[in-house]
Amino acid sequence: MAEPTGAEPGAQRGPRTYARRWVFLAAVGLLSCSNATLWLSFAPVADVAAEHFGLSMEQINWLSLVYLVVSIPFGMAAIWVLDSVGLRGATILGAWLNFAGSVLRIVPCVAAGTRNPFAFLMGGQSLCALAQTLVIFSPAKLAALWFPEHQRATANMLATMSNPLGILVANVLSPALVKKGEDIPLMLGVYAIPAGVACLLSTTCLWESVPPTPPSAGAASSTSEKFLDGLKLLVRNKAYVILAVCFGGGIGIFSSFSALLEQILCASGYSSGFSGLCGALFIVFGILGALALGLYVDRTKHFTEATKISLCLTSLACVAFALVSQLRGQTLALAATCSLLGLFGFSVAPVATELAVECSFPVGEGAAAGLVFVLGQAEGMLIMMVLTALTVRRSEPSFSTCVHGEDPLDWTVSLLLMAGLCTLFSCIVVLFFHTPYRRLQAESGGSPATQNARPGVPPGSPSMALPAWKLQEAQGQLVPGAASLGPASPRARALPPPSDPRERTLTRRQGPASRFIEGAAPHSSFSSPWVIT
């Protein structure tokens, strides 16, 4: 089923959208949600799982940390698979890896007398971690290949926010399912069901990587650069490097915040139940904020403005959390701070991903978005190590509710560093990040020469590029046949005056198109002497 965009009969077939794009989006979203639940399924019930399998708490923690470890070396391979093999192949591969990992984790529960359950659990988590590198990079590419220009940010948001939704499900469902060690097999079986559904949906309902007719001009030229050439272009792109490092640092800060939230709050006397509530508010408000901001950006195309404002508000919320979390009895203020941190921080993720694609076009979406997340995982590990290393034992009496059997930690310096890093990354983006929207310019038919020729339009504005119909009017009506002739071309200078009186009128008329031509750069294709005179 296709939804034509209104092309005239007999005209060249224009962009089209297909209803099955929503099936593709549902498959990727369910796969991402399932992968996130598998990632954190053990964390909320770590003590019960450790006792049931006879493992240490450190081994249980590694079942979650393996996701970060695997994503860094295998992230580049996942980028190559996305841009070279295709979106369909990458999604199906990720779905089967995710399902195989979920099944492998059940083996110690159904096979009596398993000597080394940790090997099966770690093997299953490692397969799921490999699947994550394919899943988490795909939303930007899916939005670019299957969705029209006015739906891309929304589609990217829906696929991207499926991951934190899975984190929320794991934090709520695992404690609800597991009351004692005998409930662990039930939990693992429940989490294998959505993994199997996602695998079935991806294998049977995804027929092609790209639609028969692209939904936009940008989709038609997607992944026009080879893998290594694209990476070289990304490294040389100043705007992209600034965005990747700073937004990747933001991803690292949020990963550290999610992992350390319970330890930070219990040291100040807050219960684990309240910590779980703050984590839930953090994710729920993040999803709501991402939905609102995605719809706004789809209509306005203010990617840069939305990203900069959201990062600044995120920095303020992070500073507030660093201060309030060290005070006792501030449950309402802490809940509000975590909600605001999620609202501003999570909401910027899909918009910043779209912005990374816009500033790096025509590099493939998998490379542009994937490299940002690879940097984010690497920075996340580094930030988490530094934050934990800066903690010190509290010397004064405390009201800690931590149950780790050790003296409570003082997180003051670590939290101030986290707020400082968040503020630093935001300031760098606000002051030094400037870029045109290359993909939107390509879709509207503009070129660098023509875009720079328009006075009064700031760089990076979505209205920089001249619309395609105006370019056709200027080239086809005002200058018939001379669009491809340079200013020094003898044929262009030898063109006779137009014989049609209407064409003479057009050449003399000082309308918007003529004023644009007169202001063109010297090497513009509009600078034919015959037209200017």
Coordinates of C-alpha atoms in Angstrom, one line a residue:
M1 CA 0.0 0.0 0.0
A2 CA 1.4 3.3 -1.0
E3 CA 0.4 6.8 -0.2
P4 CA 1.3 9.1 -3.1
T5 CA 2.5 12.6 -2.4
G6 CA 0.3 14.2 -5.0
A7 CA 2.4 13.9 -8.2
E8 CA 0.6 15.0 -11.4
P9 CA -0.5 12.3 -13.9
G10 CA 2.2 11.7 -16.4
A11 CA 4.9 13.5 -14.4
Q12 CA 8.0 11.9 -13.1
R13 CA 7.1 9.8 -10.0
G14 CA 7.9 11.7 -6.9
P15 CA 8.5 10.7 -3.3
R16 CA 6.1 8.1 -1.8
T17 CA 5.4 6.7 1.6
Y18 CA 4.3 3.2 2.4
A19 CA 2.0 2.0 5.2
R20 CA 4.4 -0.9 6.0
R21 CA 6.9 1.7 7.4
W22 CA 4.9 1.5 10.6
V23 CA 5.4 -2.3 10.7
F24 CA 9.2 -1.7 10.4
L25 CA 9.0 0.9 13.1
A26 CA 7.1 -1.5 15.4
A27 CA 9.6 -4.3 14.8
V28 CA 12.6 -2.0 15.6
G29 CA 10.8 -0.5 18.6
L30 CA 9.8 -3.9 20.1
L31 CA 13.3 -5.2 19.5
S32 CA 14.9 -2.2 21.3
C33 CA 12.5 -2.5 24.2
S34 CA 13.1 -6.2 24.6
N35 CA 16.9 -5.8 24.4
A36 CA 16.8 -3.2 27.2
T37 CA 14.7 -5.4 29.5
L38 CA 17.2 -8.2 28.9
W39 CA 20.0 -5.8 29.8
L40 CA 18.7 -4.9 33.2
S41 CA 16.6 -7.9 34.1
F42 CA 19.0 -9.0 36.9
A43 CA 19.9 -5.6 38.3
P44 CA 16.7 -4.9 40.4
V45 CA 16.9 -8.4 41.9
A46 CA 20.7 -8.8 42.1
D47 CA 20.8 -10.2 45.6
V48 CA 18.1 -12.9 44.9
A49 CA 19.8 -13.9 41.6
A50 CA 23.2 -14.1 43.2
E51 CA 21.9 -16.4 45.9
H52 CA 19.8 -18.6 43.5
F53 CA 22.8 -19.2 41.1
G54 CA 25.5 -19.2 43.8
L55 CA 27.3 -16.2 42.3
S56 CA 28.9 -13.1 43.8
M57 CA 27.5 -9.6 43.4
E58 CA 30.4 -8.7 41.2
Q59 CA 29.5 -11.4 38.7
I60 CA 25.8 -10.3 38.7
N61 CA 27.0 -6.7 38.0
W62 CA 29.1 -7.9 35.1
L63 CA 25.9 -9.3 33.5
S64 CA 24.9 -5.6 32.9
L65 CA 28.4 -4.2 32.4
V66 CA 29.0 -6.5 29.5
Y67 CA 26.7 -4.4 27.4
L68 CA 29.0 -1.4 27.7
V69 CA 32.1 -3.5 27.2
V70 CA 30.9 -5.2 24.0
S71 CA 29.4 -2.0 22.4
I72 CA 32.7 -0.3 22.1
P73 CA 34.8 -2.8 20.0
F74 CA 31.8 -4.2 18.1
G75 CA 30.1 -0.8 17.6
M76 CA 32.1 -0.1 14.5
A77 CA 31.3 -3.5 13.0
A78 CA 27.6 -2.8 13.6
I79 CA 27.9 0.6 11.8
W80 CA 29.4 -1.3 8.8
V81 CA 26.6 -3.9 8.8
L82 CA 23.9 -1.1 8.9
D83 CA 25.4 0.9 6.0
S84 CA 26.7 -2.0 3.9
V85 CA 24.4 -5.0 4.5
G86 CA 21.2 -2.9 4.9
L87 CA 18.6 -2.1 7.5
R88 CA 16.6 -5.3 7.0
G89 CA 19.5 -7.6 7.3
A90 CA 20.9 -5.8 10.4
T91 CA 17.4 -5.8 12.1
I92 CA 16.9 -9.5 11.5
L93 CA 20.4 -10.4 12.6
G94 CA 19.9 -8.3 15.8
A95 CA 16.5 -9.9 16.4
W96 CA 18.0 -13.5 16.2
L97 CA 21.0 -12.6 18.4
N98 CA 18.6 -11.1 21.0
F99 CA 16.3 -14.1 20.9
A100 CA 19.2 -16.6 21.1
G101 CA 20.6 -14.7 24.1
S102 CA 17.3 -14.7 25.9
V103 CA 17.0 -18.5 25.4
L104 CA 20.6 -19.2 26.4
R105 CA 20.0 -17.5 29.8
I106 CA 17.2 -20.0 30.6
V107 CA 19.5 -23.1 30.2
P108 CA 20.8 -23.1 33.8
C109 CA 17.2 -23.1 35.0
V110 CA 15.8 -26.0 32.9
A111 CA 19.0 -28.1 32.7
A112 CA 19.4 -29.8 36.1
G113 CA 22.9 -30.0 37.5
T114 CA 24.4 -27.2 35.4
R115 CA 27.9 -26.8 36.8
N116 CA 28.7 -23.3 35.6
P117 CA 25.5 -21.3 35.3
F118 CA 27.5 -18.0 35.0
A119 CA 28.9 -19.2 31.7
F120 CA 25.4 -19.6 30.2
L121 CA 24.2 -16.3 31.7
M122 CA 27.2 -14.4 30.5
G123 CA 27.0 -16.0 27.1
G124 CA 23.3 -15.0 26.7
Q125 CA 24.0 -11.5 27.9
S126 CA 26.9 -11.2 25.4
L127 CA 24.7 -12.2 22.5
C128 CA 22.1 -9.6 23.6
A129 CA 24.9 -7.1 23.9
L130 CA 25.9 -7.8 20.3
A131 CA 22.3 -7.3 19.3
Q132 CA 22.2 -3.9 21.1
T133 CA 24.9 -2.5 18.8
L134 CA 22.7 -3.3 15.8
V135 CA 19.4 -2.1 17.4
I136 CA 20.5 1.2 19.0
F137 CA 22.1 2.6 15.8
S138 CA 19.1 1.9 13.5
P139 CA 16.4 4.5 14.4
A140 CA 18.0 7.3 12.5
K141 CA 18.5 5.2 9.4
L142 CA 15.0 3.8 9.6
A143 CA 13.5 7.3 9.9
A144 CA 15.6 8.5 6.9
L145 CA 14.9 5.6 4.6
W146 CA 11.2 5.0 5.2
F147 CA 9.6 8.2 6.6
P148 CA 8.9 11.5 4.9
E149 CA 10.7 14.7 5.9
H150 CA 7.8 15.8 8.2
Q151 CA 7.8 12.5 10.2
R152 CA 11.5 11.7 10.5
A153 CA 12.1 13.2 14.0
T154 CA 8.9 11.6 15.3
A155 CA 9.8 8.2 14.0
N156 CA 13.3 8.5 15.3
M157 CA 11.9 9.5 18.7
L158 CA 9.5 6.5 18.9
A159 CA 12.2 4.0 18.0
T160 CA 14.8 5.6 20.3
M161 CA 12.5 6.0 23.3
S162 CA 11.7 2.2 23.1
N163 CA 15.0 1.6 24.8
P164 CA 14.4 3.6 28.0
L165 CA 10.9 2.2 28.0
G166 CA 12.4 -1.3 28.2
I167 CA 14.6 -0.1 31.1
L168 CA 11.5 1.1 32.9
V169 CA 9.7 -2.2 32.3
A170 CA 12.7 -4.2 33.7
N171 CA 12.9 -2.0 36.9
V172 CA 9.2 -2.5 37.5
L173 CA 8.6 -6.1 36.3
S174 CA 11.7 -7.9 37.8
P175 CA 10.9 -7.0 41.4
A176 CA 7.2 -7.8 40.8
L177 CA 8.0 -11.3 39.4
V178 CA 10.8 -12.3 41.7
K179 CA 10.0 -12.7 45.4
K180 CA 12.3 -15.6 46.0
G181 CA 15.0 -17.6 44.1
E182 CA 12.5 -20.1 42.6
D183 CA 10.9 -17.2 40.7
I184 CA 14.0 -16.5 38.6
P185 CA 13.1 -19.0 35.8
L186 CA 9.7 -17.4 35.5
M187 CA 11.3 -14.0 35.1
L188 CA 13.7 -15.3 32.4
G189 CA 10.9 -17.0 30.5
V190 CA 8.7 -13.9 30.6
Y191 CA 11.5 -11.7 29.1
A192 CA 12.1 -14.3 26.4
I193 CA 8.5 -13.8 25.0
P194 CA 8.9 -10.3 23.6
A195 CA 12.3 -11.3 22.2
G196 CA 10.7 -14.1 20.4
V197 CA 7.8 -11.9 19.1
A198 CA 10.3 -9.3 17.8
C199 CA 12.3 -12.0 16.1
L200 CA 9.2 -13.4 14.4
L201 CA 8.0 -10.0 13.4
S202 CA 11.4 -9.0 11.9
T203 CA 11.9 -12.2 10.0
T204 CA 8.4 -12.6 8.5
C205 CA 7.2 -9.0 8.0
L206 CA 10.3 -7.1 6.9
W207 CA 10.6 -7.6 3.2
E208 CA 13.1 -5.0 2.1
S209 CA 15.7 -2.6 3.5
V210 CA 14.5 0.4 1.4
P211 CA 11.0 1.2 0.0
P212 CA 10.5 0.9 -3.8
T213 CA 10.2 4.7 -4.1
P214 CA 12.1 6.8 -1.5
P215 CA 9.9 9.1 0.7
S216 CA 12.2 12.1 0.3
A217 CA 15.1 13.3 -1.8
G218 CA 17.5 12.7 1.1
A219 CA 16.4 9.0 1.3
A220 CA 17.3 8.6 -2.4
S221 CA 20.9 9.6 -1.7
S222 CA 21.2 7.9 1.7
T223 CA 24.6 6.1 2.3
S224 CA 26.1 7.6 -0.8
E225 CA 29.5 7.5 0.9
K226 CA 31.4 4.3 1.4
F227 CA 32.0 3.1 5.0
L228 CA 35.7 4.2 5.4
D229 CA 35.2 7.3 3.3
G230 CA 32.2 8.2 5.5
L231 CA 34.2 7.9 8.7
K232 CA 37.0 10.1 7.2
L233 CA 34.4 12.7 6.4
L234 CA 33.0 12.5 9.9
V235 CA 36.4 13.0 11.5
R236 CA 37.0 16.0 9.4
N237 CA 33.6 17.6 10.0
K238 CA 34.2 20.1 12.9
A239 CA 30.5 20.5 13.7
Y240 CA 29.9 16.7 13.8
V241 CA 33.0 16.2 16.0
I242 CA 31.8 18.8 18.5
L243 CA 28.3 17.3 18.6
A244 CA 29.5 13.7 18.8
V245 CA 31.9 14.4 21.7
C246 CA 29.5 16.6 23.7
F247 CA 26.4 14.6 23.1
G248 CA 28.3 11.4 23.6
G249 CA 29.5 12.8 27.0
G250 CA 25.8 13.5 27.8
I251 CA 25.0 9.9 27.1
G252 CA 27.8 8.8 29.4
I253 CA 26.5 11.1 32.2
F254 CA 23.0 9.7 31.9
S255 CA 24.3 6.1 31.9
S256 CA 26.3 6.8 35.0
F257 CA 23.3 8.6 36.6
S258 CA 21.0 5.6 35.9
A259 CA 23.6 3.1 37.3
L260 CA 24.6 5.0 40.4
L261 CA 21.2 6.6 41.4
E262 CA 20.4 4.1 44.1
Q263 CA 23.8 4.3 45.7
I264 CA 23.8 8.1 45.7
L265 CA 20.3 8.4 47.3
C266 CA 20.8 5.6 49.9
A267 CA 23.9 7.4 51.2
S268 CA 21.6 10.4 52.1
G269 CA 19.0 8.3 53.8
Y270 CA 16.5 7.6 51.0
S271 CA 15.0 4.2 50.6
S272 CA 15.6 1.9 47.6
G273 CA 11.8 2.2 46.8
F274 CA 12.1 6.0 46.6
S275 CA 15.2 5.5 44.4
G276 CA 13.2 3.3 42.1
L277 CA 10.4 5.9 41.9
C278 CA 13.0 8.6 41.0
G279 CA 14.3 6.4 38.2
A280 CA 10.8 5.7 36.9
L281 CA 10.0 9.4 36.9
F282 CA 13.3 10.1 35.1
I283 CA 12.3 7.7 32.3
V284 CA 8.6 8.5 32.1
F285 CA 9.1 12.3 31.8
G286 CA 11.9 11.7 29.4
I287 CA 9.6 9.8 27.1
L288 CA 6.9 12.5 27.3
G289 CA 9.5 15.2 26.6
A290 CA 10.9 13.3 23.7
L291 CA 7.4 12.9 22.2
A292 CA 6.6 16.6 22.5
L293 CA 10.0 17.8 21.2
G294 CA 10.0 15.3 18.4
L295 CA 6.6 16.6 17.1
Y296 CA 7.8 20.2 17.5
V297 CA 11.0 19.7 15.6
D298 CA 9.2 17.8 12.8
R299 CA 7.1 20.9 12.2
T300 CA 9.7 23.6 12.7
K301 CA 13.0 22.0 11.8
H302 CA 14.7 23.9 14.6
F303 CA 17.1 21.1 15.4
T304 CA 20.0 23.3 16.6
E305 CA 17.9 25.6 18.7
A306 CA 16.0 22.7 20.3
T307 CA 19.3 20.8 21.1
K308 CA 21.0 23.9 22.6
I309 CA 18.1 24.9 24.8
S310 CA 17.5 21.4 26.0
L311 CA 21.1 20.9 26.9
C312 CA 21.2 24.2 28.9
L313 CA 18.0 23.2 30.8
T314 CA 19.5 19.7 31.4
S315 CA 22.6 21.3 32.9
L316 CA 20.5 23.3 35.3
A317 CA 18.6 20.2 36.3
C318 CA 21.9 18.3 36.8
V319 CA 23.3 21.1 39.1
A320 CA 20.0 21.1 41.1
F321 CA 20.2 17.3 41.5
A322 CA 23.9 17.5 42.7
L323 CA 22.8 19.9 45.4
V324 CA 19.5 18.5 46.5
S325 CA 20.6 14.9 46.6
Q326 CA 23.0 15.6 49.4
L327 CA 20.2 16.9 51.7
R328 CA 17.9 14.8 53.8
G329 CA 14.1 14.8 53.7
Q330 CA 13.8 16.5 50.3
T331 CA 11.7 13.8 48.6
L332 CA 9.4 16.2 46.7
A333 CA 12.4 18.3 45.4
L334 CA 14.3 15.2 44.4
A335 CA 11.4 13.7 42.6
A336 CA 10.8 17.0 40.7
T337 CA 14.5 17.3 39.9
C338 CA 14.7 13.8 38.5
S339 CA 11.6 14.4 36.5
L340 CA 13.1 17.6 35.0
L341 CA 16.4 15.9 34.3
G342 CA 14.6 13.2 32.3
L343 CA 12.3 15.7 30.6
F344 CA 15.1 17.8 29.2
G345 CA 17.9 15.2 28.9
F346 CA 16.1 12.3 27.4
S347 CA 14.1 14.4 25.0
V348 CA 17.2 15.8 23.3
A349 CA 18.4 12.3 22.3
P350 CA 16.4 11.7 19.1
V351 CA 16.7 15.4 18.1
A352 CA 20.5 15.4 18.5
T353 CA 20.7 12.1 16.5
E354 CA 18.7 13.8 13.7
L355 CA 21.0 16.8 14.0
A356 CA 24.1 14.5 13.6
V357 CA 22.6 13.1 10.4
E358 CA 21.8 16.6 9.1
C359 CA 25.3 18.0 9.7
S360 CA 27.1 15.0 8.2
F361 CA 25.0 14.3 5.1
P362 CA 25.6 12.5 2.7
V363 CA 27.4 10.1 5.2
G364 CA 25.2 7.1 6.0
E365 CA 22.8 7.5 8.9
G366 CA 24.2 4.3 10.5
A367 CA 27.7 5.8 10.7
A368 CA 26.6 9.3 11.8
A369 CA 24.3 8.1 14.6
G370 CA 26.3 5.0 15.5
L371 CA 29.6 6.8 16.1
V372 CA 27.9 9.1 18.5
F373 CA 26.6 6.2 20.6
V374 CA 30.0 4.4 20.5
L375 CA 31.6 7.5 21.9
G376 CA 28.8 7.8 24.4
Q377 CA 29.5 4.2 25.7
A378 CA 33.2 4.8 25.9
E379 CA 32.7 8.1 27.7
G380 CA 30.1 6.5 30.0
M381 CA 32.6 3.9 31.2
L382 CA 35.3 6.5 31.8
I383 CA 32.9 8.9 33.6
M384 CA 31.5 6.1 35.8
M385 CA 35.0 5.0 36.8
V386 CA 36.0 8.5 37.7
L387 CA 32.8 9.2 39.7
T388 CA 33.2 6.1 41.8
A389 CA 36.9 6.7 42.3
L390 CA 36.2 10.2 43.7
T391 CA 33.9 8.9 46.5
V392 CA 35.2 8.8 50.0
R393 CA 33.9 7.2 53.2
R394 CA 31.8 9.4 55.4
S395 CA 33.5 10.2 58.7
E396 CA 30.5 11.9 60.4
P397 CA 27.4 10.0 61.5
S398 CA 25.0 9.4 58.7
F399 CA 21.4 8.2 58.1
S400 CA 22.4 5.9 55.3
T401 CA 20.0 3.2 54.2
C402 CA 22.6 1.3 52.1
V403 CA 22.7 -2.4 52.8
H404 CA 26.1 -3.2 51.2
G405 CA 27.7 -3.9 54.6
E406 CA 30.2 -1.1 54.2
D407 CA 30.5 2.5 55.5
P408 CA 28.4 4.9 53.5
L409 CA 30.1 6.9 50.8
D410 CA 30.2 10.7 50.3
W411 CA 29.2 11.5 46.7
T412 CA 29.5 15.3 46.9
V413 CA 32.7 15.7 44.8
S414 CA 31.5 13.1 42.2
L415 CA 28.1 14.8 41.8
L416 CA 29.7 18.3 41.4
L417 CA 32.0 16.8 38.8
M418 CA 29.0 15.3 37.0
A419 CA 27.2 18.6 37.0
G420 CA 30.3 20.4 35.9
L421 CA 30.9 18.0 32.9
C422 CA 27.2 18.4 31.9
T423 CA 27.5 22.2 32.0
L424 CA 30.8 22.1 30.1
F425 CA 29.4 20.0 27.3
S426 CA 26.4 22.3 27.0
C427 CA 28.5 25.4 26.8
I428 CA 30.7 24.0 24.1
V429 CA 27.7 23.0 22.0
V430 CA 26.0 26.4 22.5
L431 CA 29.2 28.5 21.7
F432 CA 30.9 26.5 19.0
F433 CA 28.4 24.3 17.3
H434 CA 27.1 25.8 14.0
T435 CA 26.1 23.9 10.9
P436 CA 23.8 24.0 7.9
Y437 CA 21.2 21.4 7.5
R438 CA 22.8 19.6 4.7
R439 CA 20.1 16.9 4.2
L440 CA 17.3 19.4 4.1
Q441 CA 19.2 21.6 1.7
A442 CA 19.8 18.6 -0.6
E443 CA 16.1 17.7 -0.4
S444 CA 15.0 21.3 -1.3
G445 CA 17.3 21.4 -4.3
G446 CA 19.8 24.0 -3.0
S447 CA 23.5 24.0 -3.4
P448 CA 26.2 25.8 -1.4
A449 CA 26.7 28.5 -4.1
T450 CA 23.0 29.4 -4.2
Q451 CA 22.5 29.1 -0.5
N452 CA 25.4 31.5 0.3
A453 CA 24.0 33.9 -2.2
R454 CA 20.9 34.7 -0.3
P455 CA 21.4 37.7 2.0
G456 CA 19.7 38.0 5.3
V457 CA 19.3 34.3 5.9
P458 CA 21.5 33.0 8.7
P459 CA 23.6 29.9 8.1
G460 CA 22.0 26.7 9.1
S461 CA 18.5 28.0 8.7
P462 CA 16.0 25.5 7.1
S463 CA 15.0 28.3 4.7
M464 CA 18.5 28.7 3.3
A465 CA 18.0 26.5 0.4
L466 CA 15.9 27.7 -2.6
P467 CA 12.9 25.5 -3.1
A468 CA 13.1 23.0 -5.9
W469 CA 10.2 24.6 -7.9
K470 CA 11.9 28.0 -7.7
L471 CA 15.2 26.6 -9.0
Q472 CA 13.3 25.0 -11.9
E473 CA 11.5 28.3 -12.5
A474 CA 14.8 30.2 -12.5
Q475 CA 16.6 27.7 -14.6
G476 CA 13.8 26.5 -16.9
Q477 CA 11.8 29.7 -17.5
L478 CA 14.2 32.5 -17.0
V479 CA 17.2 30.8 -18.6
P480 CA 16.0 28.1 -20.9
G481 CA 18.8 25.6 -21.5
A482 CA 21.5 27.6 -19.9
A483 CA 21.5 26.1 -16.4
S484 CA 24.4 23.9 -17.1
L485 CA 26.5 26.6 -18.9
G486 CA 29.1 28.4 -16.9
P487 CA 29.7 32.2 -17.2
A488 CA 32.7 31.7 -19.4
S489 CA 31.0 29.4 -21.8
P490 CA 31.0 30.7 -25.4
R491 CA 27.7 29.0 -26.0
A492 CA 26.2 30.9 -23.1
R493 CA 27.4 34.2 -24.4
A494 CA 26.2 33.4 -27.9
L495 CA 22.7 32.7 -26.9
P496 CA 20.3 34.8 -28.9
P497 CA 17.7 37.0 -27.2
P498 CA 14.5 35.2 -26.5
S499 CA 12.0 35.3 -29.3
D500 CA 8.9 34.7 -27.2
P501 CA 7.6 38.1 -25.9
R502 CA 6.7 36.4 -22.6
E503 CA 10.4 35.4 -22.1
R504 CA 11.5 39.0 -22.9
T505 CA 9.1 40.1 -20.2
L506 CA 10.6 37.6 -17.7
T507 CA 14.1 38.7 -18.4
R508 CA 13.2 42.4 -17.7
R509 CA 11.0 41.7 -14.7
Q510 CA 12.7 42.6 -11.5
G511 CA 10.8 39.9 -9.5
P512 CA 12.1 37.8 -6.6
A513 CA 13.8 35.3 -8.9
S514 CA 15.7 38.1 -10.8
R515 CA 16.9 39.7 -7.6
F516 CA 18.1 36.3 -6.5
I517 CA 20.0 35.9 -9.7
E518 CA 21.6 39.3 -9.5
G519 CA 22.9 38.6 -6.0
A520 CA 24.4 35.2 -7.0
A521 CA 28.0 34.4 -6.4
P522 CA 30.4 34.8 -9.4
H523 CA 30.7 31.1 -10.0
S524 CA 27.0 30.4 -9.5
S525 CA 25.1 28.7 -12.3
F526 CA 22.8 31.7 -12.4
S527 CA 25.6 34.2 -13.3
S528 CA 25.1 34.0 -17.1
P529 CA 25.8 37.5 -18.6
W530 CA 22.8 37.2 -20.8
V531 CA 20.5 36.8 -17.8
I532 CA 22.0 39.6 -15.7
T533 CA 21.8 42.1 -18.5

